[in-house]
Every structure is written in structure tokens, then in C-alpha cells.
Amino acid sequence: MKLDLDFVRKEYPSLREDYVFFDNAGGSQTLQRVMNKITEYYMTSDVQLGASYSLSTLARERVNSGTAQIAKTLNTKLAHEAIIGSSSTALIRLFSIVIGQTLKAGDEIIISNADHEANISPWKSLAEKGIVIKIWEFNTTSFRLELEDLKALMTSKTKLVAFCHVSNIFGTIHPVKEITAYIHSQGALSFVDGVAYAPHRLPDVQELNVDFYVYSIYKVFGPHIGVLYGKEEHLLRLPGINHSFIPPDDLPYKFQPGGPNYELTYSLNGIVEYLQAVAQHHGIDPKASVREQLQFAYDLFDAHEELLVQRLLDFLMQKPNVRLIGEKTADKAIRVSTIAFVVNGMHSSEIDAKVAAQNIGIKTGNFYAKGITKALDLDKQGGVVRVSIAHYNTLEELERLIAVFEQIL
């Protein structure tokens, strides 16, 4: 079934402007439904939670509903396993502090050099208390995190492995379920950065059996906040980071100092409503479960994105001076629609500037994944050129970008 782009694009006010946006991996465009929820909250329930008067009760119900809805995008077992925070970066930092309090000198944490710095620096900071930090290096030929390389690093002292579901440069989908199964067999925990995955595929934390999973909601059509999933058993045993008198079983509040942002959390209802609207517009039975409707919508998205990726890859691979940094296939089972490349003899920023002059947004650099650009010796070239496609992008927009590339590559 073909995605009805007219229906989809009407949901995003910013797409009505004459501007082509291919920097979606840095942050998606925001749904009108999300904006409406924010306005509704401010206009009709802008009060503090916890009081007995009716508006306070309504405000509490709205905030809780937003958490419950975003939990469905993760397929958590329990709604309170989803923790809303100011960003995925802040949530990872918070949990590195919390988890660090349960570790002792000599314990080991493994991180990957294919990750965004948000899932690296917080764990490295634990070295100050004697935690041993090991680096799981990606394969510079396959652009993958290889399980065999992880096996060589793990020992009985390994307590946690932090890695990305998808690299924000390569776009490669790592086999998280298989990797996590091995991590568990060695008695350790998995902490997965799903920021580059969630805009393109629907995460299922129960199927993956991960211990922790985080993504940025502002990259998934919503407001500038993040969500972190943790298995209830871990959340209950970990020390909280809120006020000292907050009970240890008060989830997720024990991990939300100051509480979540009320209006932005309520607005998360708009994301799920949108996904259901897409699914129902394309023929799914409205009586189907919410999860089935979400998956139906995402299946439409990733099939459309795969077509655009194939077109762009076909073009780039015809250019002898272009080096793709990542998979050369458009297969949606292998990669998402984030494409990176470099051009021989050109600084990446030159390309960025020439494209920007045509009212087209792409981006160049290391994208806070400096481990990748360093390992591939790309920093002196200004990092990579990254084109990140979202489901609301059209083939016509892509052809407009390709026409510009044709002139400058």
C-alpha cells in the first residue's frame, strides 16, 4: 500500500513552506496535533498537580495520559516503565549517575565508538570512581558493531553494555535482540540508544528484552523532550535521584527531579493520535489494538522511506568520487533512511553551503559521533555529508536535492 503523502503532510504545518528538509535525524518537524495539545493544556489546565480541585485533577490525568501513550510506542509492559525527561542526553546522564551508585571499583562498562557522545561521556565519567571502561569498536569495513568483537571484551566483571540500535551516521540497524541475549548470558545489562531508530521503526522493548532503552521525542514528530524505558525490576532497585523522601516504588517520579514538563508530556497524545489516524486512513480496522495501528503506520513509513533511499543510493553510487559511509543497500531490514557520504577532494562543509543556498536543508559534520569520524579519519574533511529522510519527504523533494548534487558532486 502506498503512503498518502497529501494526508501525511497536512499534519505538519512547517511543510507548507517552500523549503525542503533533509536534516530529520537532527530533529523532525512537529505535528499540528502536538502543538494543539500544548495550547490546550495551557488554556484549560495550566495548574500544579496534586491538589484536590478539579483542574488539578484534570492536569494530573493529562500528564499521566501522555506518559501512557508514549509507553505504547515502546511497548512497555507497564506505563510507569517510561520515564519522561528533558532530553535523551539528560536521561542517559541521569541514569549513568544512578547506575554508577550501584557499582564498585573494578566493575566494567563497555561502550561503543559508533555511538553518539550522549551514550559515551556519561559512562566514561564513572572511571573517576574506578569503573573500568572498555571500547567496543565498530568494524570499519562493514560499518557494524560485531557481536564477536563484544564477546572478546566481556568478562565476569562486566556489568553493563551501552550501544546504539542504529548509528546516527551509518543508519545500520544492529541486531539488538541477539546482542542483548548474549549480554544477559554473561550476567550484564544492556543500555540501548534508540534515538536514530525510533523515527523509522517502532521499538518493542519487550521483544528486544533490553534493560534500558532511550529515544528523543523531538526526533519522532513531538516536542523537545526524551523518554527512557527501564525494566520495572531495575527501576525499583536503583536509587532515585529525586527528593530524599520520595518512596523507592514511586515510578517514574523517583527519576524525575522537578517532575516532567506538564504541557509537553500531555502533547505526546498527539503523536499516537497521528499514527492511529494514518493507519485508519489507510484502511486498518479502528477496533484493532493501538499497538497494531502504530505498527501499521510505521510499516507504511518505512516502505516509503526505502523507496527514497534506493533512489538516492542509486544516484550516489554512480559518482566515482563519492564514498558512501554505511550500507550500500536500501533494504529496510538492514538500514534506516539516514545516508552519509564524503566526496573526494571536497570539504564536506562546501557541499552543505551549496545545498543550503537552494533552500534545502542537509547537514555535515561528526554529529556528536566523533568516534566514527576519528576511526575513519574523516575529521580533516569536515566529517560526513548526511541526508536524513523522514516519511513525510516526497520523491519530488528528493529529486530537487539530487539536481543540486548533480551540479556540485
GROMACS .gro file of C-alpha atoms in nm:
model
  409
    1MET     CA    1   0.000   0.000   0.000
    2LYS     CA    2   0.129   0.344  -0.094
    3LEU     CA    3   0.159   0.611   0.173
    4ASP     CA    4  -0.083   0.901   0.113
    5LEU     CA    5   0.162   1.188   0.139
    6ASP     CA    6  -0.105   1.454   0.094
    7PHE     CA    7  -0.277   1.325   0.407
    8VAL     CA    8   0.051   1.298   0.597
    9ARG     CA    9   0.193   1.638   0.505
   10LYS     CA   10  -0.121   1.824   0.610
   11GLU     CA   11  -0.039   1.717   0.965
   12TYR     CA   12   0.286   1.920   0.964
   13PRO     CA   13   0.236   2.298   0.934
   14SER     CA   14   0.604   2.365   0.854
   15LEU     CA   15   0.589   2.150   0.541
   16ARG     CA   16   0.359   2.403   0.377
   17GLU     CA   17   0.654   2.633   0.323
   18ASP     CA   18   0.875   2.617   0.013
   19TYR     CA   19   1.163   2.455   0.192
   20VAL     CA   20   1.299   2.102   0.160
   21PHE     CA   21   1.407   1.947   0.489
   22PHE     CA   22   1.651   1.655   0.486
   23ASP     CA   23   1.805   1.706   0.830
   24ASN     CA   24   1.544   1.493   1.005
   25ALA     CA   25   1.797   1.290   1.203
   26GLY     CA   26   1.878   1.610   1.390
   27GLY     CA   27   1.513   1.666   1.475
   28SER     CA   28   1.190   1.603   1.289
   29GLN     CA   29   0.921   1.852   1.204
   30THR     CA   30   0.646   1.878   1.467
   31LEU     CA   31   0.286   1.767   1.435
   32GLN     CA   32   0.000   2.017   1.448
   33ARG     CA   33  -0.172   1.774   1.688
   34VAL     CA   34   0.119   1.812   1.930
   35MET     CA   35   0.103   2.190   1.909
   36ASN     CA   36  -0.273   2.179   1.972
   37LYS     CA   37  -0.227   1.969   2.286
   38ILE     CA   38   0.030   2.213   2.424
   39THR     CA   39  -0.207   2.504   2.366
   40GLU     CA   40  -0.498   2.310   2.514
   41TYR     CA   41  -0.302   2.234   2.828
   42TYR     CA   42  -0.202   2.597   2.880
   43MET     CA   43  -0.551   2.728   2.812
   44THR     CA   44  -0.755   2.480   3.015
   45SER     CA   45  -0.539   2.306   3.278
   46ASP     CA   46  -0.229   2.518   3.348
   47VAL     CA   47  -0.211   2.438   3.721
   48GLN     CA   48   0.005   2.238   3.958
   49LEU     CA   49  -0.061   1.868   4.011
   50GLY     CA   50  -0.153   1.701   4.338
   51ALA     CA   51  -0.437   1.919   4.463
   52SER     CA   52  -0.800   1.810   4.507
   53TYR     CA   53  -0.962   2.079   4.294
   54SER     CA   54  -1.092   1.969   3.955
   55LEU     CA   55  -0.840   2.147   3.732
   56SER     CA   56  -0.550   1.992   3.922
   57THR     CA   57  -0.709   1.650   3.883
   58LEU     CA   58  -0.752   1.714   3.510
   59ALA     CA   59  -0.392   1.827   3.479
   60ARG     CA   60  -0.270   1.510   3.651
   61GLU     CA   61  -0.481   1.292   3.423
   62ARG     CA   62  -0.345   1.470   3.117
   63VAL     CA   63   0.019   1.435   3.219
   64ASN     CA   64  -0.032   1.068   3.304
   65SER     CA   65  -0.207   1.011   2.971
   66GLY     CA   66   0.093   1.146   2.780
   67THR     CA   67   0.328   0.908   2.960
   68ALA     CA   68   0.093   0.616   2.900
   69GLN     CA   69   0.066   0.696   2.530
   70ILE     CA   70   0.438   0.727   2.468
   71ALA     CA   71   0.486   0.400   2.658
   72LYS     CA   72   0.280   0.236   2.383
   73THR     CA   73   0.538   0.343   2.124
   74LEU     CA   74   0.792   0.140   2.321
   75ASN     CA   75   0.557  -0.148   2.404
   76THR     CA   76   0.646  -0.134   2.772
   77LYS     CA   77   0.482  -0.388   2.998
   78LEU     CA   78   0.385  -0.113   3.243
   79ALA     CA   79   0.327   0.257   3.173
   80HIS     CA   80   0.548   0.365   3.464
   81GLU     CA   81   0.847   0.198   3.299
   82ALA     CA   82   0.856   0.501   3.065
   83ILE     CA   83   1.037   0.799   3.214
   84ILE     CA   84   0.995   1.140   3.053
   85GLY     CA   85   1.294   1.375   3.078
   86SER     CA   86   1.423   1.695   2.925
   87SER     CA   87   1.622   1.507   2.657
   88SER     CA   88   1.773   1.167   2.585
   89THR     CA   89   2.115   1.314   2.665
   90ALA     CA   90   1.997   1.427   3.008
   91LEU     CA   91   1.827   1.093   3.075
   92ILE     CA   92   2.139   0.893   2.991
   93ARG     CA   93   2.349   1.120   3.212
   94LEU     CA   94   2.099   1.081   3.496
   95PHE     CA   95   2.098   0.703   3.470
   96SER     CA   96   2.475   0.683   3.450
   97ILE     CA   97   2.481   0.857   3.788
   98VAL     CA   98   2.209   0.631   3.930
   99ILE     CA   99   2.360   0.307   3.797
  100GLY     CA  100   2.707   0.424   3.896
  101GLN     CA  101   2.596   0.433   4.260
  102THR     CA  102   2.540   0.056   4.244
  103LEU     CA  103   2.887  -0.022   4.104
  104LYS     CA  104   3.227  -0.059   4.270
  105ALA     CA  105   3.586  -0.010   4.162
  106GLY     CA  106   3.694  -0.282   3.922
  107ASP     CA  107   3.349  -0.331   3.771
  108GLU     CA  108   3.340  -0.291   3.393
  109ILE     CA  109   3.122  -0.100   3.149
  110ILE     CA  110   3.150  -0.145   2.773
  111ILE     CA  111   3.066   0.143   2.540
  112SER     CA  112   3.090   0.166   2.162
  113ASN     CA  113   3.280   0.410   1.944
  114ALA     CA  114   2.987   0.404   1.698
  115ASP     CA  115   2.760   0.589   1.939
  116HIS     CA  116   2.651   0.947   1.982
  117GLU     CA  117   2.852   1.114   2.256
  118ALA     CA  118   2.540   1.115   2.476
  119ASN     CA  119   2.584   0.741   2.528
  120ILE     CA  120   2.962   0.765   2.579
  121SER     CA  121   3.066   1.056   2.802
  122PRO     CA  122   2.831   0.976   3.093
  123TRP     CA  123   2.969   0.625   3.122
  124LYS     CA  124   3.329   0.741   3.082
  125SER     CA  125   3.276   0.972   3.378
  126LEU     CA  126   3.239   0.666   3.601
  127ALA     CA  127   3.608   0.592   3.553
  128GLU     CA  128   3.663   0.851   3.826
  129LYS     CA  129   3.533   0.601   4.082
  130GLY     CA  130   3.743   0.314   3.948
  131ILE     CA  131   3.497   0.168   3.698
  132VAL     CA  132   3.684   0.013   3.404
  133ILE     CA  133   3.560   0.146   3.068
  134LYS     CA  134   3.613  -0.069   2.760
  135ILE     CA  135   3.553   0.034   2.399
  136TRP     CA  136   3.359  -0.187   2.159
  137GLU     CA  137   3.494  -0.070   1.823
  138PHE     CA  138   3.284  -0.092   1.510
  139ASN     CA  139   3.409  -0.278   1.205
  140THR     CA  140   3.543  -0.009   0.970
  141THR     CA  141   3.470  -0.228   0.666
  142SER     CA  142   3.117  -0.343   0.742
  143PHE     CA  143   3.026  -0.031   0.945
  144ARG     CA  144   2.875  -0.260   1.207
  145LEU     CA  145   2.914  -0.344   1.572
  146GLU     CA  146   3.014  -0.709   1.551
  147LEU     CA  147   2.898  -0.944   1.826
  148GLU     CA  148   3.222  -1.143   1.812
  149ASP     CA  149   3.417  -0.829   1.899
  150LEU     CA  150   3.192  -0.773   2.200
  151LYS     CA  151   3.245  -1.129   2.318
  152ALA     CA  152   3.620  -1.066   2.327
  153LEU     CA  153   3.565  -0.774   2.564
  154MET     CA  154   3.319  -0.914   2.814
  155THR     CA  155   3.429  -1.069   3.142
  156SER     CA  156   3.265  -1.171   3.467
  157LYS     CA  157   3.320  -0.813   3.585
  158THR     CA  158   3.119  -0.657   3.303
  159LYS     CA  159   2.805  -0.500   3.448
  160LEU     CA  160   2.661  -0.304   3.156
  161VAL     CA  161   2.699  -0.265   2.779
  162ALA     CA  162   2.585   0.064   2.623
  163PHE     CA  163   2.538   0.073   2.245
  164CYS     CA  164   2.316   0.215   1.972
  165HIS     CA  165   2.029   0.045   1.795
  166VAL     CA  166   2.117   0.248   1.485
  167SER     CA  167   2.418   0.470   1.424
  168ASN     CA  168   2.319   0.829   1.352
  169ILE     CA  169   2.575   0.829   1.068
  170PHE     CA  170   2.571   0.477   0.923
  171GLY     CA  171   2.198   0.413   0.950
  172THR     CA  172   2.272   0.043   1.005
  173ILE     CA  173   2.025  -0.149   1.224
  174HIS     CA  174   2.212  -0.354   1.482
  175PRO     CA  175   2.067  -0.690   1.598
  176VAL     CA  176   1.976  -0.566   1.945
  177LYS     CA  177   1.781  -0.874   2.046
  178GLU     CA  178   2.073  -1.106   1.966
  179ILE     CA  179   2.329  -0.877   2.126
  180THR     CA  180   2.119  -0.834   2.440
  181ALA     CA  181   2.066  -1.210   2.471
  182TYR     CA  182   2.443  -1.255   2.480
  183ILE     CA  183   2.490  -0.969   2.727
  184HIS     CA  184   2.234  -1.131   2.958
  185SER     CA  185   2.401  -1.469   2.925
  186GLN     CA  186   2.711  -1.305   3.072
  187GLY     CA  187   2.518  -1.155   3.362
  188ALA     CA  188   2.526  -0.793   3.242
  189LEU     CA  189   2.268  -0.530   3.147
  190SER     CA  190   2.201  -0.369   2.808
  191PHE     CA  191   2.153   0.006   2.770
  192VAL     CA  192   2.039   0.089   2.418
  193ASP     CA  193   2.030   0.427   2.245
  194GLY     CA  194   1.732   0.413   2.010
  195VAL     CA  195   1.739   0.779   1.905
  196ALA     CA  196   1.822   0.707   1.540
  197TYR     CA  197   1.589   0.405   1.525
  198ALA     CA  198   1.259   0.530   1.669
  199PRO     CA  199   1.176   0.782   1.392
  200HIS     CA  200   1.181   0.499   1.136
  201ARG     CA  201   1.087   0.176   1.312
  202LEU     CA  202   0.859   0.107   1.608
  203PRO     CA  203   1.069  -0.009   1.907
  204ASP     CA  204   0.949  -0.312   2.104
  205VAL     CA  205   1.135  -0.328   2.431
  206GLN     CA  206   0.962  -0.649   2.537
  207GLU     CA  207   1.056  -0.828   2.216
  208LEU     CA  208   1.414  -0.697   2.234
  209ASN     CA  209   1.428  -0.781   2.607
  210VAL     CA  210   1.655  -0.480   2.669
  211ASP     CA  211   1.708  -0.348   3.021
  212PHE     CA  212   1.710   0.021   2.924
  213TYR     CA  213   1.613   0.198   2.602
  214VAL     CA  214   1.610   0.570   2.527
  215TYR     CA  215   1.500   0.794   2.243
  216SER     CA  216   1.444   1.163   2.166
  217ILE     CA  217   1.079   1.253   2.118
  218TYR     CA  218   1.165   1.566   1.921
  219LYS     CA  219   1.306   1.337   1.652
  220VAL     CA  220   0.978   1.145   1.643
  221PHE     CA  221   0.742   1.428   1.546
  222GLY     CA  222   0.695   1.562   1.900
  223PRO     CA  223   0.825   1.825   2.144
  224HIS     CA  224   1.183   1.868   2.259
  225ILE     CA  225   1.190   1.606   2.536
  226GLY     CA  226   1.309   1.247   2.568
  227VAL     CA  227   1.187   0.915   2.704
  228LEU     CA  228   1.379   0.635   2.874
  229TYR     CA  229   1.246   0.285   2.933
  230GLY     CA  230   1.372   0.073   3.218
  231LYS     CA  231   1.252  -0.269   3.329
  232GLU     CA  232   1.048  -0.229   3.644
  233GLU     CA  233   1.274  -0.465   3.839
  234HIS     CA  234   1.572  -0.239   3.772
  235LEU     CA  235   1.385   0.085   3.837
  236LEU     CA  236   1.267  -0.041   4.175
  237ARG     CA  237   1.612  -0.146   4.295
  238LEU     CA  238   1.804   0.155   4.166
  239PRO     CA  239   1.841   0.458   4.393
  240GLY     CA  240   1.624   0.754   4.299
  241ILE     CA  241   1.756   1.095   4.209
  242ASN     CA  242   1.455   1.296   4.323
  243HIS     CA  243   1.389   1.432   4.675
  244SER     CA  244   1.506   1.202   4.955
  245PHE     CA  245   1.154   1.146   5.085
  246ILE     CA  246   1.017   1.016   4.752
  247PRO     CA  247   0.933   0.644   4.805
  248PRO     CA  248   1.154   0.395   4.615
  249ASP     CA  249   0.847   0.250   4.442
  250ASP     CA  250   0.717   0.586   4.318
  251LEU     CA  251   0.775   0.528   3.947
  252PRO     CA  252   0.865   0.711   3.733
  253TYR     CA  253   0.871   1.014   3.966
  254LYS     CA  254   1.176   0.897   4.165
  255PHE     CA  255   1.379   0.962   3.847
  256GLN     CA  256   1.216   1.295   3.759
  257PRO     CA  257   1.356   1.573   3.980
  258GLY     CA  258   1.116   1.863   3.948
  259GLY     CA  259   0.872   1.637   3.763
  260PRO     CA  260   0.819   1.610   3.388
  261ASN     CA  261   0.726   1.909   3.175
  262TYR     CA  262   0.347   1.905   3.204
  263GLU     CA  263   0.232   2.056   2.876
  264LEU     CA  264   0.491   1.874   2.665
  265THR     CA  265   0.415   1.542   2.827
  266TYR     CA  266   0.042   1.590   2.762
  267SER     CA  267   0.120   1.673   2.399
  268LEU     CA  268   0.257   1.321   2.345
  269ASN     CA  269  -0.102   1.210   2.298
  270GLY     CA  270  -0.083   1.391   1.964
  271ILE     CA  271   0.187   1.157   1.833
  272VAL     CA  272  -0.012   0.841   1.898
  273GLU     CA  273  -0.332   1.000   1.768
  274TYR     CA  274  -0.148   1.087   1.446
  275LEU     CA  275  -0.013   0.737   1.398
  276GLN     CA  276  -0.360   0.592   1.453
  277ALA     CA  277  -0.508   0.843   1.208
  278VAL     CA  278  -0.254   0.739   0.943
  279ALA     CA  279  -0.331   0.372   0.998
  280GLN     CA  280  -0.706   0.421   0.985
  281HIS     CA  281  -0.685   0.647   0.679
  282HIS     CA  282  -0.504   0.364   0.502
  283GLY     CA  283  -0.766   0.104   0.592
  284ILE     CA  284  -0.685  -0.061   0.923
  285ASP     CA  285  -0.982  -0.155   1.139
  286PRO     CA  286  -1.022   0.117   1.406
  287LYS     CA  287  -1.103  -0.162   1.650
  288ALA     CA  288  -0.751  -0.305   1.610
  289SER     CA  289  -0.527  -0.263   1.913
  290VAL     CA  290  -0.337   0.063   1.945
  291ARG     CA  291  -0.010  -0.125   1.904
  292GLU     CA  292  -0.131  -0.287   1.581
  293GLN     CA  293  -0.233   0.053   1.447
  294LEU     CA  294   0.105   0.205   1.535
  295GLN     CA  295   0.289  -0.080   1.362
  296PHE     CA  296   0.065  -0.047   1.055
  297ALA     CA  297   0.155   0.322   1.026
  298TYR     CA  298   0.527   0.256   1.070
  299ASP     CA  299   0.516  -0.018   0.806
  300LEU     CA  300   0.382   0.240   0.563
  301PHE     CA  301   0.652   0.486   0.665
  302ASP     CA  302   0.948   0.255   0.626
  303ALA     CA  303   0.829   0.118   0.291
  304HIS     CA  304   0.807   0.474   0.158
  305GLU     CA  305   1.145   0.568   0.304
  306GLU     CA  306   1.304   0.260   0.146
  307LEU     CA  307   1.198   0.381  -0.199
  308LEU     CA  308   1.356   0.722  -0.143
  309VAL     CA  309   1.674   0.569  -0.004
  310GLN     CA  310   1.704   0.345  -0.309
  311ARG     CA  311   1.677   0.645  -0.542
  312LEU     CA  312   1.943   0.842  -0.354
  313LEU     CA  313   2.181   0.548  -0.326
  314ASP     CA  314   2.144   0.470  -0.696
  315PHE     CA  315   2.246   0.827  -0.773
  316LEU     CA  316   2.537   0.844  -0.531
  317MET     CA  317   2.682   0.509  -0.635
  318GLN     CA  318   2.709   0.634  -0.994
  319LYS     CA  319   2.950   0.902  -0.879
  320PRO     CA  320   3.310   0.769  -0.872
  321ASN     CA  321   3.424   1.048  -0.640
  322VAL     CA  322   3.160   0.970  -0.376
  323ARG     CA  323   3.235   0.733  -0.089
  324LEU     CA  324   2.932   0.604   0.099
  325ILE     CA  325   2.981   0.572   0.475
  326GLY     CA  326   2.749   0.284   0.555
  327GLU     CA  327   2.543   0.017   0.384
  328LYS     CA  328   2.504   0.035   0.008
  329THR     CA  329   2.163  -0.132   0.021
  330ALA     CA  330   1.827   0.036   0.073
  331ASP     CA  331   1.681  -0.280   0.233
  332LYS     CA  332   1.465  -0.159   0.522
  333ALA     CA  333   1.552  -0.470   0.721
  334ILE     CA  334   1.918  -0.360   0.721
  335ARG     CA  335   1.920   0.021   0.737
  336VAL     CA  336   1.709   0.326   0.805
  337SER     CA  337   1.685   0.631   0.582
  338THR     CA  338   1.995   0.810   0.709
  339ILE     CA  339   2.260   0.827   0.436
  340ALA     CA  340   2.614   0.958   0.487
  341PHE     CA  341   2.893   1.010   0.236
  342VAL     CA  342   3.207   1.205   0.160
  343VAL     CA  343   3.335   1.341  -0.170
  344ASN     CA  344   3.696   1.306  -0.273
  345GLY     CA  345   3.871   1.640  -0.289
  346MET     CA  346   3.588   1.835  -0.126
  347HIS     CA  347   3.543   1.955   0.229
  348SER     CA  348   3.200   1.844   0.342
  349SER     CA  349   3.103   2.193   0.453
  350GLU     CA  350   3.138   2.315   0.093
  351ILE     CA  351   2.861   2.080  -0.012
  352ASP     CA  352   2.641   2.183   0.279
  353ALA     CA  353   2.668   2.552   0.189
  354LYS     CA  354   2.587   2.499  -0.178
  355VAL     CA  355   2.282   2.288  -0.096
  356ALA     CA  356   2.161   2.537   0.165
  357ALA     CA  357   2.170   2.814  -0.096
  358GLN     CA  358   1.889   2.629  -0.276
  359ASN     CA  359   1.655   2.626   0.028
  360ILE     CA  360   1.733   2.264   0.102
  361GLY     CA  361   1.840   2.155   0.448
  362ILE     CA  362   2.101   1.885   0.494
  363LYS     CA  363   2.391   1.884   0.740
  364THR     CA  364   2.759   1.797   0.761
  365GLY     CA  365   2.997   1.719   1.045
  366ASN     CA  366   3.054   1.448   1.305
  367PHE     CA  367   2.704   1.467   1.456
  368TYR     CA  368   2.849   1.410   1.803
  369ALA     CA  369   2.962   1.066   1.686
  370LYS     CA  370   3.329   1.161   1.693
  371GLY     CA  371   3.433   0.801   1.747
  372ILE     CA  372   3.316   0.726   1.395
  373THR     CA  373   3.478   1.019   1.215
  374LYS     CA  374   3.801   0.962   1.408
  375ALA     CA  375   3.815   0.589   1.330
  376LEU     CA  376   3.753   0.659   0.961
  377ASP     CA  377   3.991   0.960   0.954
  378LEU     CA  378   3.720   1.195   0.832
  379ASP     CA  379   3.761   1.489   1.068
  380LYS     CA  380   4.006   1.669   0.841
  381GLN     CA  381   3.743   1.651   0.567
  382GLY     CA  382   3.482   1.813   0.789
  383GLY     CA  383   3.310   1.487   0.876
  384VAL     CA  384   3.039   1.345   0.651
  385VAL     CA  385   2.756   1.481   0.442
  386ARG     CA  386   2.434   1.346   0.591
  387VAL     CA  387   2.096   1.328   0.419
  388SER     CA  388   1.831   1.207   0.661
  389ILE     CA  389   1.492   1.127   0.514
  390ALA     CA  390   1.161   1.116   0.702
  391HIS     CA  391   0.835   0.955   0.595
  392TYR     CA  392   0.684   1.293   0.506
  393ASN     CA  393   0.952   1.368   0.245
  394THR     CA  394   0.849   1.323  -0.116
  395LEU     CA  395   1.022   1.188  -0.425
  396GLU     CA  396   0.987   1.535  -0.579
  397GLU     CA  397   1.180   1.685  -0.288
  398LEU     CA  398   1.450   1.422  -0.327
  399GLU     CA  399   1.478   1.489  -0.700
  400ARG     CA  400   1.526   1.855  -0.616
  401LEU     CA  401   1.818   1.763  -0.390
  402ILE     CA  402   1.965   1.525  -0.646
  403ALA     CA  403   1.952   1.800  -0.909
  404VAL     CA  404   2.166   2.018  -0.682
  405PHE     CA  405   2.404   1.732  -0.610
  406GLU     CA  406   2.437   1.671  -0.983
  407GLN     CA  407   2.580   2.021  -1.022
  408ILE     CA  408   2.830   2.006  -0.736
  409LEU     CA  409   2.948   1.646  -0.689
   0.00000   0.00000   0.00000
